[in-house]
Amino acid sequence: MTRPSSLRTNETGRPKPRYARDDLTVHSDPNTLRRVTKALRGGGRRVTLVPTMGALHEGHRELMRRARSIPGSTTVVSIFVNPRQFGPHEDFDRYPRAFEADLQMCREEGVELVFAPDVETMYPAGFATSIDPGPLGDQLEGAARPGHFGGMLTVVNKLFAIAAPDVVFFGEKDYQQLTLIRRMVRDLDIDVHVVGVPTVREQDGLARSSRNAYLDDDGRRAAVAISAALTAGRYAGEQGPAAVVAAARGVLEGEAGLDVEYVELRDPDLGPAPEIGPARLLIAARAGTTRLIDNAAVSVVRKESGLSG
């Protein structure tokens, strides 16, 4: 598909940014989108951003709705499968791509601006800068996917620079990603408000994900155990942090179709697990060849007694 140049010509013959109120405009050039959002802010509009890699689903739809609910705002949805957050043996080439369906969902949700650059535009020849995620970038997902979070933060930082949003929306399903983005915004004094949106789930509890498309029938049935494990862990919070992890593992070990990579309890900023108070339970597992992640908030309401029984 040939994507639009995102330019019109005004009466002086000079190109001007394309934007049509209540209509969807697709941009592929960063400078053009930057001019559009600058003009919108100059006219008193707020800019909201929903970064995605496409293959949009109901979770993305909820992000769009939250973004569109900001009074006096115009929403930008970015669609870019970022090669820098995929490892050499990961699924970049087969990652689901459905651009026309993605645009249709954006239209249905009243989105007015889509940013859909190609790889060469985002990473031109000679591009050599990246964001270091720090120690957390090598833990949990970072341990399983070396370099992933550096690539993710780099493209997110570029999107912030291009769209200059006032508010940006990310799903809580990728909780470590959300945590690292919040830290980057704080550490680098980026003027944007980051909103985490609760995970959207199927009726049986499975977290919505673009990678769910990879699941066969057996994998789909096995994957439900991940959300069931999170529920079990949440209910075990009154028995202390070790009980939370044990309850979740007990459910996962009962599902032969899952290969569990980690089950960890951390504090809300993904530091060490608290003895008492709010925490986050995180799970990664494979159903067949499909790698899935999920998480849930947990309240640890009493400390461990230290007694064995």
Coordinates of N, CA and C in Angstrom, one line a residue, residues 73-284:
S73 N -9.1 17.6 23.1 CA -7.9 17.0 22.6 C -8.1 16.4 21.2
T74 N -7.0 16.2 20.6 CA -6.9 15.5 19.3 C -5.9 14.3 19.5
T75 N -6.4 13.1 19.1 CA -5.6 11.9 19.4 C -4.8 11.4 18.2
V76 N -3.5 11.1 18.4 CA -2.6 10.5 17.5 C -2.4 9.0 17.8
V77 N -2.6 8.1 16.9 CA -2.3 6.7 17.1 C -1.1 6.4 16.2
S78 N 0.0 6.0 16.8 CA 1.1 5.6 16.0 C 1.1 4.1 15.7
I79 N 1.4 3.7 14.5 CA 1.4 2.3 14.1 C 2.8 2.1 13.5
F80 N 3.7 1.4 14.2 CA 5.0 1.1 13.8 C 5.6 -0.1 14.5
V81 N 5.9 -1.1 13.7 CA 6.5 -2.4 14.2 C 8.0 -2.1 14.3
N82 N 8.4 -1.9 15.5 CA 9.8 -1.4 15.8 C 10.8 -2.5 15.8
P83 N 11.7 -2.6 14.8 CA 12.6 -3.7 14.7 C 13.6 -3.7 15.9
R84 N 13.8 -2.5 16.5 CA 14.9 -2.4 17.5 C 14.4 -3.1 18.9
Q85 N 13.2 -3.4 19.0 CA 12.8 -4.1 20.2 C 12.6 -5.6 20.0
F86 N 13.0 -6.1 18.9 CA 13.0 -7.6 18.6 C 14.4 -8.1 18.6
G87 N 14.6 -9.3 19.2 CA 15.8 -9.9 19.1 C 16.0 -10.6 17.8
P88 N 17.3 -11.2 17.5 CA 17.5 -11.8 16.2 C 16.7 -13.1 16.0
H89 N 16.2 -13.7 17.0 CA 15.5 -15.0 16.8 C 14.0 -14.8 17.2
E90 N 13.6 -13.5 17.3 CA 12.2 -13.3 17.7 C 11.3 -13.1 16.4
D91 N 10.1 -12.6 16.6 CA 9.0 -12.7 15.6 C 8.8 -11.5 14.8
F92 N 9.8 -10.7 14.6 CA 9.6 -9.4 13.8 C 9.0 -9.7 12.5
D93 N 9.5 -10.6 11.7 CA 9.0 -10.8 10.3 C 7.6 -11.4 10.3
R94 N 7.2 -12.1 11.3 CA 5.9 -12.7 11.3 C 4.9 -12.0 12.2
Y95 N 5.4 -10.9 12.9 CA 4.5 -10.2 13.8 C 3.3 -9.7 13.0
P96 N 2.0 -9.9 13.5 CA 0.8 -9.6 12.8 C 0.8 -8.1 12.2
R97 N 0.4 -8.0 11.0 CA 0.3 -6.7 10.4 C -1.0 -6.6 9.7
A98 N -1.9 -5.6 10.0 CA -3.2 -5.5 9.4 C -3.5 -4.0 9.2
F99 N -2.8 -3.3 8.4 CA -2.9 -1.9 8.4 C -4.3 -1.4 8.0
E100 N -4.9 -1.9 7.0 CA -6.2 -1.4 6.7 C -7.2 -1.6 7.8
A101 N -7.2 -2.8 8.4 CA -8.1 -3.1 9.6 C -7.8 -2.1 10.7
D102 N -6.5 -1.8 10.9 CA -6.1 -0.9 12.0 C -6.7 0.5 11.7
L103 N -6.6 1.0 10.5 CA -7.2 2.3 10.1 C -8.7 2.3 10.3
Q104 N -9.3 1.2 10.0 CA -10.8 1.1 10.2 C -11.1 1.3 11.7
M105 N -10.4 0.6 12.5 CA -10.6 0.7 14.0 C -10.4 2.2 14.4
C106 N -9.4 2.8 13.9 CA -9.1 4.2 14.3 C -10.3 5.1 13.8
R107 N -10.8 4.8 12.6 CA -12.0 5.6 12.2 C -13.2 5.4 13.1
E108 N -13.4 4.1 13.4 CA -14.6 3.8 14.3 C -14.5 4.5 15.6
E109 N -13.3 4.7 16.1 CA -13.1 5.4 17.4 C -12.9 6.9 17.3
G110 N -13.0 7.5 16.1 CA -13.0 8.9 16.0 C -11.6 9.5 16.0
V111 N -10.5 8.6 15.8 CA -9.2 9.1 15.8 C -9.0 9.9 14.5
E112 N -8.3 11.1 14.7 CA -8.1 12.0 13.5 C -6.7 11.9 12.9
L113 N -5.7 11.4 13.7 CA -4.4 11.4 13.2 C -3.7 10.0 13.4
V114 N -3.2 9.4 12.4 CA -2.4 8.2 12.5 C -1.0 8.5 12.0
F115 N 0.0 8.1 12.7 CA 1.4 8.2 12.3 C 1.9 6.8 12.0
A116 N 2.2 6.6 10.7 CA 2.6 5.3 10.3 C 3.9 5.4 9.4
P117 N 5.1 5.6 10.1 CA 6.3 5.7 9.3 C 6.9 4.4 8.9
D118 N 7.8 4.4 8.0 CA 8.5 3.2 7.7 C 9.8 3.1 8.5
V119 N 10.5 2.0 8.4 CA 11.7 1.8 9.3 C 12.8 2.8 8.9
E120 N 13.0 3.0 7.6 CA 14.0 3.9 7.1 C 13.8 5.4 7.6
T121 N 12.5 5.7 7.8 CA 12.2 7.1 8.2 C 12.6 7.2 9.7
M122 N 12.2 6.2 10.5 CA 12.5 6.3 11.9 C 14.0 6.1 12.3
Y123 N 14.6 5.2 11.5 CA 16.1 4.9 11.7 C 16.9 5.1 10.4
P124 N 17.1 6.4 10.0 CA 17.8 6.6 8.8 C 19.3 6.2 8.9
A125 N 19.9 6.1 7.8 CA 21.3 5.7 7.7 C 22.2 6.5 8.7
G126 N 23.0 5.8 9.5 CA 23.8 6.5 10.5 C 23.2 6.7 11.8
F127 N 21.9 6.3 12.0 CA 21.3 6.4 13.3 C 22.1 5.5 14.3
A128 N 22.4 6.2 15.5 CA 23.3 5.5 16.4 C 23.0 5.7 17.9
T129 N 21.9 6.4 18.2 CA 21.6 6.8 19.5 C 20.5 5.8 20.1
S130 N 20.6 5.5 21.4 CA 19.6 4.7 22.0 C 19.5 5.1 23.5
I131 N 18.4 4.7 24.1 CA 18.1 4.9 25.5 C 18.5 3.7 26.3
D132 N 19.3 3.9 27.4 CA 19.7 2.8 28.3 C 18.6 2.7 29.3
P133 N 17.9 1.6 29.5 CA 16.9 1.4 30.4 C 17.4 1.2 31.9
G134 N 18.7 1.1 32.1 CA 19.2 0.9 33.4 C 19.0 -0.6 33.9
P135 N 19.3 -0.8 35.2 CA 19.3 -2.2 35.6 C 18.0 -3.0 35.4
L136 N 16.8 -2.3 35.6 CA 15.5 -2.9 35.4 C 15.4 -3.5 34.0
G137 N 16.0 -2.9 33.0 CA 16.0 -3.3 31.7 C 16.6 -4.7 31.4
D138 N 17.3 -5.2 32.4 CA 17.9 -6.5 32.2 C 17.2 -7.6 33.1
Q139 N 16.1 -7.2 33.7 CA 15.4 -8.2 34.6 C 14.1 -8.6 33.9
L140 N 13.5 -9.6 34.4 CA 12.2 -10.1 34.0 C 12.2 -10.2 32.5
E141 N 11.4 -9.4 31.8 CA 11.4 -9.5 30.3 C 12.7 -9.2 29.7
G142 N 13.5 -8.3 30.3 CA 14.8 -7.9 29.8 C 15.8 -9.1 29.8
A143 N 15.7 -10.0 30.8 CA 16.5 -11.1 30.9 C 16.2 -12.1 29.8
A144 N 15.0 -12.2 29.4 CA 14.6 -13.1 28.4 C 14.7 -12.5 27.0
R145 N 14.7 -11.2 26.9 CA 14.8 -10.5 25.6 C 15.9 -9.4 25.7
P146 N 17.1 -9.8 25.6 CA 18.2 -8.8 25.7 C 18.1 -7.7 24.7
G147 N 18.2 -6.4 25.1 CA 18.1 -5.3 24.2 C 16.7 -4.8 23.9
H148 N 15.7 -5.6 24.4 CA 14.3 -5.2 24.0 C 13.9 -3.8 24.6
F149 N 14.2 -3.6 25.8 CA 13.7 -2.3 26.4 C 14.5 -1.1 26.0
G150 N 15.8 -1.3 25.6 CA 16.5 -0.2 25.0 C 15.9 0.2 23.7
G151 N 15.5 -0.8 22.9 CA 14.8 -0.5 21.6 C 13.5 0.2 21.8
M152 N 12.7 -0.3 22.8 CA 11.4 0.2 23.1 C 11.5 1.6 23.5
L153 N 12.4 1.9 24.5 CA 12.4 3.3 25.0 C 12.9 4.3 23.9
T154 N 13.8 3.8 23.1 CA 14.3 4.7 22.0 C 13.2 5.1 21.1
V155 N 12.4 4.2 20.7 CA 11.3 4.5 19.7 C 10.2 5.4 20.5
V156 N 9.9 5.1 21.7 CA 9.0 5.9 22.5 C 9.5 7.3 22.6
N157 N 10.8 7.4 22.9 CA 11.3 8.8 23.1 C 11.2 9.5 21.7
K158 N 11.4 8.9 20.6 CA 11.3 9.5 19.3 C 9.8 9.9 19.1
L159 N 8.9 9.1 19.4 CA 7.5 9.4 19.2 C 7.1 10.6 20.1
F160 N 7.6 10.7 21.3 CA 7.4 11.9 22.1 C 7.9 13.1 21.4
A161 N 9.1 13.0 20.9 CA 9.7 14.2 20.2 C 9.0 14.6 19.0
I162 N 8.4 13.6 18.2 CA 7.7 13.9 17.0 C 6.3 14.4 17.2
A163 N 5.5 13.8 18.1 CA 4.1 14.1 18.3 C 4.0 15.2 19.4
A164 N 5.0 15.3 20.3 CA 4.9 16.2 21.5 C 3.6 16.1 22.2
P165 N 3.2 14.9 22.6 CA 1.8 14.8 23.2 C 1.8 15.4 24.6
D166 N 0.6 15.8 25.1 CA 0.4 16.2 26.4 C 0.2 15.0 27.3
V167 N -0.5 14.0 26.8 CA -0.9 12.8 27.5 C -0.6 11.6 26.6
V168 N -0.1 10.5 27.2 CA 0.2 9.3 26.4 C -0.4 8.1 27.2
F169 N -0.9 7.2 26.4 CA -1.6 6.0 27.0 C -1.0 4.7 26.7
F170 N -0.7 3.9 27.7 CA -0.1 2.6 27.5 C -1.0 1.6 28.3
G171 N -1.1 0.4 27.8 CA -1.8 -0.7 28.6 C -0.9 -1.2 29.7
E172 N -1.6 -1.6 30.8 CA -0.9 -2.2 31.9 C -0.4 -3.7 31.7
K173 N -0.9 -4.3 30.6 CA -0.5 -5.7 30.3 C 1.0 -5.7 30.2
D174 N 1.6 -4.8 29.5 CA 3.1 -4.7 29.4 C 3.6 -3.8 30.6
Y175 N 3.5 -4.3 31.8 CA 3.7 -3.5 33.0 C 5.1 -3.0 33.1
Q176 N 6.1 -3.9 32.8 CA 7.5 -3.5 32.9 C 7.8 -2.4 31.9
Q177 N 7.2 -2.5 30.7 CA 7.3 -1.4 29.7 C 6.8 -0.1 30.3
L178 N 5.6 -0.1 30.8 CA 5.0 1.0 31.4 C 5.8 1.6 32.5
T179 N 6.4 0.8 33.4 CA 7.2 1.3 34.5 C 8.5 1.9 33.9
L180 N 9.1 1.4 32.9 CA 10.3 1.9 32.4 C 10.0 3.3 31.7
I181 N 8.9 3.4 31.0 CA 8.6 4.6 30.3 C 8.3 5.7 31.4
R182 N 7.6 5.4 32.4 CA 7.4 6.4 33.5 C 8.8 6.8 34.1
R183 N 9.7 5.9 34.2 CA 11.0 6.3 34.8 C 11.8 7.1 33.8
M184 N 11.7 6.8 32.5 CA 12.4 7.6 31.5 C 11.8 9.0 31.5
V185 N 10.5 9.2 31.5 CA 9.9 10.5 31.6 C 10.3 11.3 32.8
R186 N 10.4 10.6 33.9 CA 10.9 11.3 35.1 C 12.3 11.7 35.1
D187 N 13.2 10.7 34.7 CA 14.6 10.9 34.7 C 15.0 12.0 33.6
L188 N 14.4 12.0 32.5 CA 14.8 12.9 31.4 C 13.9 14.2 31.4
D189 N 13.1 14.4 32.4 CA 12.3 15.6 32.5 C 11.4 15.8 31.2
I190 N 10.8 14.8 30.7 CA 10.0 14.9 29.5 C 8.6 15.4 29.9
D191 N 8.1 16.4 29.2 CA 6.9 17.1 29.6 C 5.7 16.3 29.0
V192 N 5.4 15.2 29.6 CA 4.2 14.4 29.1 C 3.7 13.6 30.3
H193 N 2.4 13.5 30.4 CA 1.7 12.7 31.4 C 1.4 11.3 30.9
V194 N 2.0 10.3 31.6 CA 1.8 8.9 31.2 C 0.7 8.3 32.0
V195 N -0.3 7.7 31.2 CA -1.5 7.1 31.8 C -1.4 5.6 31.5
G196 N -1.5 4.7 32.6 CA -1.6 3.3 32.4 C -3.0 2.9 32.4
V197 N -3.4 2.1 31.5 CA -4.8 1.6 31.3 C -4.9 0.2 31.7
P198 N -5.9 -0.2 32.6 CA -6.0 -1.6 32.9 C -6.1 -2.6 31.8
T199 N -5.6 -3.7 31.9 CA -5.6 -4.8 30.9 C -7.0 -5.1 30.4
V200 N -7.3 -5.2 29.2 CA -8.5 -5.6 28.6 C -8.4 -7.1 28.4
R201 N -9.5 -7.9 28.8 CA -9.4 -9.3 28.8 C -10.6 -9.9 28.0
E202 N -10.3 -11.2 27.6 CA -11.4 -12.0 27.0 C -12.3 -12.4 28.1
Q203 N -13.5 -12.9 27.8 CA -14.5 -13.3 28.8 C -13.9 -14.4 29.8
D204 N -13.0 -15.2 29.3 CA -12.4 -16.3 30.2 C -11.1 -15.8 30.9
G205 N -10.8 -14.5 30.8 CA -9.7 -13.9 31.5 C -8.4 -13.7 30.8
L206 N -8.3 -14.3 29.6 CA -7.0 -14.2 28.8 C -6.8 -12.7 28.4
A207 N -5.6 -12.2 28.7 CA -5.3 -10.8 28.3 C -5.3 -10.6 26.8
R208 N -5.9 -9.6 26.3 CA -5.9 -9.3 24.9 C -4.5 -9.0 24.5
S209 N -4.0 -9.6 23.4 CA -2.7 -9.3 22.9 C -2.7 -9.6 21.4
S210 N -1.9 -8.9 20.6 CA -1.7 -9.2 19.2 C -1.1 -10.5 19.0
R211 N -0.3 -11.0 19.9 CA 0.3 -12.4 19.7 C -0.7 -13.5 20.0
N212 N -1.9 -13.2 20.5 CA -2.9 -14.3 20.7 C -3.2 -14.9 19.4
A213 N -3.0 -14.2 18.3 CA -3.3 -14.7 16.9 C -2.5 -15.9 16.6
Y214 N -1.3 -16.1 17.3 CA -0.5 -17.2 17.1 C -1.0 -18.5 17.7
L215 N -1.9 -18.4 18.7 CA -2.3 -19.6 19.5 C -3.2 -20.5 18.7
D216 N -2.9 -21.8 18.7 CA -3.8 -22.8 18.2 C -4.8 -23.2 19.3
D217 N -5.7 -24.1 19.0 CA -6.8 -24.4 20.0 C -6.2 -24.9 21.3
D218 N -5.2 -25.7 21.3 CA -4.7 -26.3 22.5 C -3.9 -25.1 23.3
G219 N -3.2 -24.3 22.6 CA -2.5 -23.2 23.2 C -3.4 -22.2 23.8
R220 N -4.5 -22.0 23.1 CA -5.5 -21.0 23.6 C -6.1 -21.5 24.9
R221 N -6.4 -22.8 25.0 CA -7.0 -23.4 26.2 C -6.0 -23.3 27.4
A222 N -4.7 -23.6 27.1 CA -3.7 -23.6 28.1 C -3.4 -22.2 28.6
A223 N -3.5 -21.2 27.7 CA -3.1 -19.8 28.1 C -4.0 -19.3 29.2
V224 N -5.3 -19.7 29.3 CA -6.2 -19.2 30.3 C -5.7 -19.4 31.7
A225 N -4.8 -20.4 31.9 CA -4.3 -20.7 33.2 C -3.4 -19.5 33.7
I226 N -2.9 -18.7 32.8 CA -2.1 -17.6 33.3 C -2.9 -16.6 34.1
S227 N -4.1 -16.2 33.5 CA -5.0 -15.3 34.3 C -5.5 -15.9 35.5
A228 N -5.8 -17.3 35.5 CA -6.2 -18.0 36.7 C -5.2 -18.0 37.8
A229 N -3.9 -18.1 37.3 CA -2.8 -18.0 38.3 C -2.7 -16.7 39.0
L230 N -2.9 -15.6 38.2 CA -2.9 -14.3 38.8 C -4.0 -14.1 39.8
T231 N -5.2 -14.6 39.5 CA -6.3 -14.5 40.4 C -6.0 -15.3 41.7
A232 N -5.4 -16.5 41.6 CA -5.0 -17.2 42.8 C -4.0 -16.5 43.6
G233 N -3.0 -15.9 43.0 CA -2.0 -15.1 43.7 C -2.6 -13.9 44.4
R234 N -3.6 -13.3 43.7 CA -4.2 -12.1 44.3 C -4.9 -12.5 45.6
Y235 N -5.6 -13.6 45.6 CA -6.4 -14.0 46.8 C -5.5 -14.5 47.9
A236 N -4.2 -14.8 47.6 CA -3.3 -15.3 48.6 C -2.6 -14.2 49.3
G237 N -2.9 -12.9 48.9 CA -2.1 -11.8 49.4 C -2.2 -11.7 50.9
E238 N -3.3 -12.1 51.5 CA -3.4 -12.0 53.0 C -2.5 -13.0 53.7
Q239 N -1.9 -13.9 53.0 CA -1.0 -14.9 53.6 C 0.5 -14.6 53.5
G240 N 0.8 -13.4 52.9 CA 2.2 -13.0 52.7 C 2.7 -13.2 51.3
P241 N 3.9 -12.6 51.0 CA 4.4 -12.6 49.6 C 4.8 -14.0 49.1
A242 N 5.3 -14.8 49.9 CA 5.7 -16.2 49.4 C 4.4 -16.9 49.0
A243 N 3.4 -16.8 49.8 CA 2.1 -17.5 49.5 C 1.5 -17.0 48.1
V244 N 1.7 -15.7 47.8 CA 1.2 -15.2 46.5 C 1.9 -16.0 45.4
V245 N 3.2 -16.1 45.4 CA 3.9 -16.7 44.3 C 3.6 -18.2 44.3
A246 N 3.5 -18.8 45.5 CA 3.2 -20.3 45.6 C 1.8 -20.6 45.0
A247 N 0.8 -19.7 45.3 CA -0.5 -19.9 44.8 C -0.5 -19.8 43.2
A248 N 0.2 -18.9 42.7 CA 0.2 -18.7 41.3 C 0.9 -19.9 40.6
R249 N 2.0 -20.3 41.2 CA 2.8 -21.4 40.6 C 2.0 -22.7 40.6
G250 N 1.2 -22.9 41.7 CA 0.4 -24.1 41.8 C -0.6 -24.2 40.7
V251 N -1.2 -23.1 40.3 CA -2.1 -23.1 39.1 C -1.4 -23.4 37.8
L252 N -0.3 -22.8 37.6 CA 0.5 -22.9 36.4 C 1.0 -24.4 36.3
E253 N 1.5 -24.9 37.4 CA 2.0 -26.3 37.3 C 1.0 -27.3 37.0
G254 N -0.3 -27.0 37.2 CA -1.4 -27.9 36.8 C -1.8 -27.9 35.4
E255 N -1.1 -27.0 34.6 CA -1.4 -26.9 33.2 C -0.2 -27.4 32.4
A256 N -0.3 -28.6 31.8 CA 0.8 -29.2 31.1 C 1.1 -28.5 29.8
G257 N 0.2 -27.7 29.3 CA 0.4 -27.0 28.0 C 1.2 -25.7 28.1
L258 N 1.6 -25.4 29.3 CA 2.4 -24.2 29.5 C 3.8 -24.5 30.0
D259 N 4.8 -23.7 29.4 CA 6.1 -23.8 29.8 C 6.4 -22.4 30.5
V260 N 6.5 -22.5 31.8 CA 6.6 -21.2 32.6 C 8.0 -20.7 32.7
E261 N 8.2 -19.4 32.4 CA 9.5 -18.8 32.4 C 9.8 -18.1 33.7
Y262 N 8.8 -17.3 34.2 CA 9.0 -16.7 35.5 C 7.6 -16.4 36.2
V263 N 7.6 -16.5 37.5 CA 6.5 -16.0 38.3 C 7.2 -15.2 39.4
E264 N 6.9 -13.8 39.4 CA 7.6 -13.0 40.4 C 6.7 -12.0 41.0
L265 N 6.9 -11.7 42.2 CA 6.2 -10.6 42.9 C 7.2 -9.5 43.2
R266 N 6.8 -8.3 42.8 CA 7.6 -7.1 42.9 C 6.8 -6.0 43.5
D267 N 7.5 -4.9 43.9 CA 6.7 -3.8 44.4 C 6.2 -3.0 43.1
P268 N 5.3 -2.0 43.3 CA 4.7 -1.4 42.1 C 5.7 -0.8 41.1
D269 N 6.9 -0.4 41.6 CA 8.0 0.1 40.7 C 8.9 -1.0 40.2
L270 N 8.6 -2.2 40.5 CA 9.3 -3.4 40.1 C 10.6 -3.6 40.8
G271 N 10.7 -3.0 42.1 CA 11.8 -3.3 43.0 C 11.4 -4.6 43.7
P272 N 12.2 -4.9 44.8 CA 12.0 -6.2 45.5 C 10.5 -6.2 46.1
A273 N 10.0 -7.4 46.2 CA 8.7 -7.7 46.7 C 8.5 -7.1 48.1
P274 N 7.5 -6.4 48.4 CA 7.2 -5.9 49.8 C 6.8 -7.0 50.7
E275 N 7.1 -6.8 52.0 CA 6.5 -7.7 53.0 C 5.1 -7.4 53.3
I276 N 4.7 -6.2 53.0 CA 3.3 -5.8 53.2 C 3.0 -4.6 52.4
G277 N 1.8 -4.5 51.8 CA 1.4 -3.3 51.0 C 1.2 -3.7 49.5
P278 N 1.1 -2.7 48.7 CA 0.8 -3.0 47.3 C 2.0 -3.6 46.6
A279 N 1.7 -4.5 45.6 CA 2.7 -5.3 44.9 C 2.2 -5.6 43.5
R280 N 3.1 -6.1 42.7 CA 2.7 -6.6 41.3 C 3.2 -8.0 41.1
L281 N 2.2 -8.8 40.7 CA 2.6 -10.2 40.3 C 2.7 -10.3 38.8
L282 N 3.8 -10.8 38.4 CA 4.1 -10.9 36.9 C 4.4 -12.3 36.5
I283 N 3.9 -12.7 35.3 CA 4.1 -14.1 34.8 C 4.5 -14.0 33.3
A284 N 5.4 -14.9 33.0 CA 5.7 -15.1 31.5 C 5.7 -16.6 31.3

